Tab-separated table of N, CA and C in Angstrom:
chain	number	residue	atom	x	y	z
A	110	MET	N	109.332	118.755	114.959
A	110	MET	CA	108.260	119.160	114.919
A	110	MET	C	106.907	118.824	113.748
A	111	ILE	N	107.875	119.016	112.916
A	111	ILE	CA	106.552	118.676	111.060
A	111	ILE	C	106.671	117.316	111.329
A	112	LYS	N	106.512	116.471	112.215
A	112	LYS	CA	107.270	115.611	111.487
A	112	LYS	C	105.804	114.282	112.746
A	113	LYS	N	105.801	115.791	114.264
A	113	LYS	CA	104.264	115.528	114.923
A	113	LYS	C	103.442	116.181	114.602
A	114	ILE	N	102.883	116.802	113.495
A	114	ILE	CA	101.825	117.384	112.828
A	114	ILE	C	101.814	116.835	111.768
A	115	ILE	N	102.510	116.347	111.093
A	115	ILE	CA	102.135	115.539	110.752
A	115	ILE	C	101.525	113.907	110.654
A	116	ILE	N	101.758	113.672	111.907
A	116	ILE	CA	101.163	112.390	111.993
A	116	ILE	C	99.691	112.670	113.302
A	117	GLU	N	99.474	113.727	113.339
A	117	GLU	CA	98.354	114.867	113.725
A	117	GLU	C	97.542	114.762	112.588
A	118	ARG	N	98.232	115.088	111.578
A	118	ARG	CA	96.892	115.269	110.139
A	118	ARG	C	95.846	113.813	110.388
A	119	LEU	N	96.989	112.882	110.114
A	119	LEU	CA	97.096	111.004	108.820
A	119	LEU	C	96.246	110.885	110.072
A	120	GLU	N	96.571	110.679	111.850
A	120	GLU	CA	95.187	110.514	112.710
A	120	GLU	C	94.116	110.694	111.991
A	121	LYS	N	93.434	112.502	111.877
A	121	LYS	CA	92.037	113.014	111.494
A	121	LYS	C	92.064	112.027	110.371
A	122	GLY	N	93.070	111.538	109.285
A	122	GLY	CA	92.427	110.650	108.439
A	122	GLY	C	92.491	112.524	107.165
A	123	LYS	N	93.325	113.310	108.050
A	123	LYS	CA	93.691	114.529	106.615
A	123	LYS	C	95.013	114.299	105.773
A	124	GLU	N	94.088	114.287	104.093
A	124	GLU	CA	95.362	113.703	103.272
A	124	GLU	C	96.703	115.458	103.559
A	125	VAL	N	98.130	114.264	103.082
A	125	VAL	CA	99.425	114.894	103.450
A	125	VAL	C	100.534	114.573	101.366
A	126	ALA	N	100.709	115.365	101.641
A	126	ALA	CA	101.462	115.588	99.726
A	126	ALA	C	101.848	115.464	100.361
A	127	PHE	N	103.586	114.642	99.651
A	127	PHE	CA	105.175	115.116	99.948
A	127	PHE	C	105.412	115.116	99.072
A	128	ARG	N	106.363	116.476	98.029
A	128	ARG	CA	106.765	117.213	97.215
A	128	ARG	C	107.865	116.686	97.275
A	129	TYR	N	108.883	116.539	96.111
A	129	TYR	CA	110.185	115.976	95.663
A	129	TYR	C	110.388	116.833	94.961
A	130	GLU	N	111.641	117.181	94.742
A	130	GLU	CA	112.880	117.862	93.921
A	130	GLU	C	112.360	117.841	91.995
A	131	ARG	N	112.191	116.933	91.693
A	131	ARG	CA	111.445	116.834	90.721
A	131	ARG	C	110.166	116.348	90.147
A	132	GLY	N	109.171	117.156	90.993
A	132	GLY	CA	108.144	117.685	91.028
A	132	GLY	C	106.886	115.750	90.778
A	133	ASN	N	107.724	114.758	91.795
A	133	ASN	CA	107.477	113.536	91.853
A	133	ASN	C	106.182	114.115	93.374
A	134	SER	N	105.390	113.580	93.734
A	134	SER	CA	104.642	113.528	94.918
A	134	SER	C	104.312	112.679	95.250
A	135	PHE	N	104.007	111.761	96.740
A	135	PHE	CA	103.429	111.540	96.975
A	135	PHE	C	101.796	111.509	98.095
A	136	HIS	N	100.781	111.720	97.738
A	136	HIS	CA	99.261	111.750	98.886
A	136	HIS	C	99.871	110.086	99.555
A	137	ALA	N	99.064	110.418	100.712
A	137	ALA	CA	98.721	109.670	101.639
A	137	ALA	C	97.903	110.459	102.606
A	138	ASP	N	96.594	109.793	102.970
A	138	ASP	CA	95.730	109.556	103.888
A	138	ASP	C	96.324	108.452	105.476
A	139	THR	N	97.025	108.177	106.016
A	139	THR	CA	96.865	106.913	106.137
A	139	THR	C	98.583	106.384	107.101
A	140	LEU	N	98.271	106.645	108.471
A	140	LEU	CA	99.400	106.636	108.469
A	140	LEU	C	99.926	105.124	109.630
A	141	VAL	N	101.076	104.065	108.615
A	141	VAL	CA	101.244	102.788	109.495
A	141	VAL	C	102.102	102.422	109.803
A	142	ASP	N	103.219	103.483	110.407
A	142	ASP	CA	104.377	103.166	111.425
A	142	ASP	C	104.853	104.781	111.694
A	143	GLU	N	104.390	105.469	112.531
A	143	GLU	CA	105.353	106.519	113.178
A	143	GLU	C	106.972	106.451	112.996
A	144	LEU	N	107.758	105.259	113.158
A	144	LEU	CA	108.769	104.919	112.915
A	144	LEU	C	109.815	105.963	114.267
A	145	ALA	N	108.564	105.886	116.203
A	145	ALA	CA	109.318	106.375	116.354
A	145	ALA	C	111.142	106.881	116.878
A	146	ASP	N	111.489	106.224	116.520
A	146	ASP	CA	112.978	105.169	116.976
A	146	ASP	C	113.930	106.823	115.544
A	147	GLU	N	113.502	106.713	114.492
A	147	GLU	CA	113.815	107.239	113.645
A	147	GLU	C	113.288	108.588	113.463
A	148	PRO	N	113.424	109.839	113.875
A	148	PRO	CA	112.686	111.428	114.106
A	148	PRO	C	112.681	111.780	112.312
A	149	ASN	N	113.224	110.641	110.778
A	149	ASN	CA	113.419	112.382	110.089
A	149	ASN	C	112.601	110.405	109.489
A	150	TRP	N	112.293	109.826	109.364
A	150	TRP	CA	111.177	108.899	108.947
A	150	TRP	C	109.806	109.227	109.014
A	151	ILE	N	108.363	108.293	108.170
A	151	ILE	CA	107.807	108.485	108.521
A	151	ILE	C	107.498	107.149	107.867
A	152	HIS	N	106.508	106.059	107.800
A	152	HIS	CA	106.040	105.036	107.177
A	152	HIS	C	104.043	105.373	106.615
A	153	VAL	N	103.907	106.338	105.551
A	153	VAL	CA	102.813	105.820	105.397
A	153	VAL	C	102.429	104.893	104.018
A	154	ARG	N	100.286	105.280	103.446
A	154	ARG	CA	100.475	105.134	102.531
A	154	ARG	C	98.438	105.904	102.874
A	155	HIS	N	97.830	105.351	100.364
A	155	HIS	CA	97.160	106.115	100.549
A	155	HIS	C	95.283	105.095	100.465
A	156	SER	N	94.430	105.534	101.147
A	156	SER	CA	94.119	104.196	101.219
A	156	SER	C	93.217	104.024	99.826
A	157	TYR	N	93.440	104.885	99.204
A	157	TYR	CA	92.479	104.247	98.315
A	157	TYR	C	94.056	103.133	97.046
A	158	ASN	N	94.491	102.428	97.844
A	158	ASN	CA	95.404	102.120	97.148
A	158	ASN	C	96.681	101.111	98.231
A	159	SER	N	96.730	100.057	98.512
A	159	SER	CA	97.365	99.458	99.051
A	159	SER	C	98.900	99.878	98.937
A	160	ASN	N	99.692	100.347	98.678
A	160	ASN	CA	101.017	101.124	97.638
A	160	ASN	C	101.520	101.894	99.232
A	161	SER	N	101.954	101.527	99.886
A	161	SER	CA	102.376	102.166	101.102
A	161	SER	C	104.294	102.973	100.636
A	162	ARG	N	104.449	104.011	101.814
A	162	ARG	CA	105.933	104.404	101.198
A	162	ARG	C	106.665	105.058	102.407
A	163	LEU	N	107.571	104.242	102.242
A	163	LEU	CA	108.907	105.373	103.954
A	163	LEU	C	109.628	106.657	103.962
A	164	ILE	N	109.300	107.756	104.092
A	164	ILE	CA	109.458	108.627	103.779
A	164	ILE	C	110.793	109.010	104.406
A	165	ASN	N	111.352	109.682	103.829
A	165	ASN	CA	112.893	110.665	104.602
A	165	ASN	C	112.519	112.217	104.462
A	166	LEU	N	111.736	112.883	105.337
A	166	LEU	CA	111.118	113.401	105.473
A	166	LEU	C	112.569	114.708	105.599
A	167	ASN	N	114.001	113.754	105.129
A	167	ASN	CA	114.907	115.264	104.531
A	167	ASN	C	114.682	115.421	103.161
A	168	ALA	N	114.411	114.653	102.360
A	168	ALA	CA	114.288	114.230	101.954
A	168	ALA	C	112.720	114.860	100.701
A	169	ILE	N	112.171	115.485	101.679
A	169	ILE	CA	111.045	116.662	100.741
A	169	ILE	C	111.282	117.862	100.868
A	170	GLN	N	110.708	118.799	99.505
A	170	GLN	CA	110.674	119.709	99.235
A	170	GLN	C	109.757	120.790	100.116
A	171	ARG	N	108.982	120.075	99.683
A	171	ARG	CA	107.547	120.339	99.875
A	171	ARG	C	106.602	120.076	100.854
A	172	ILE	N	106.375	120.354	101.994
A	172	ILE	CA	105.468	119.336	102.053
A	172	ILE	C	103.534	119.701	102.540
A	173	VAL	N	102.248	118.958	101.338
A	173	VAL	CA	101.384	120.207	101.284
A	173	VAL	C	99.855	119.149	102.396
A	174	LEU	N	99.630	120.626	102.999
A	174	LEU	CA	98.575	119.595	104.062
A	174	LEU	C	97.390	119.537	103.801
A	175	GLU	N	96.457	119.352	103.546
A	175	GLU	CA	95.354	119.548	102.152
A	175	GLU	C	94.216	119.066	104.312
A	176	ASP	N	93.168	119.751	103.094
A	176	ASP	CA	92.208	120.072	104.103
A	176	ASP	C	90.625	119.223	103.666
């Protein structure tokens, strides 16, 4: 369910912040690959740089949906 919401936001160009336990975070506004065969993983990046990340949604403490 949350993965679908994240995908919808990224497809609209909205920013999503993924927050980890130790205060680390990664902000993304572009969907690279929804990884349909992997229900807990998503591949994202931010348009300001070329870095992308595979995000394990089970390891995320909090997700912030930006407007």
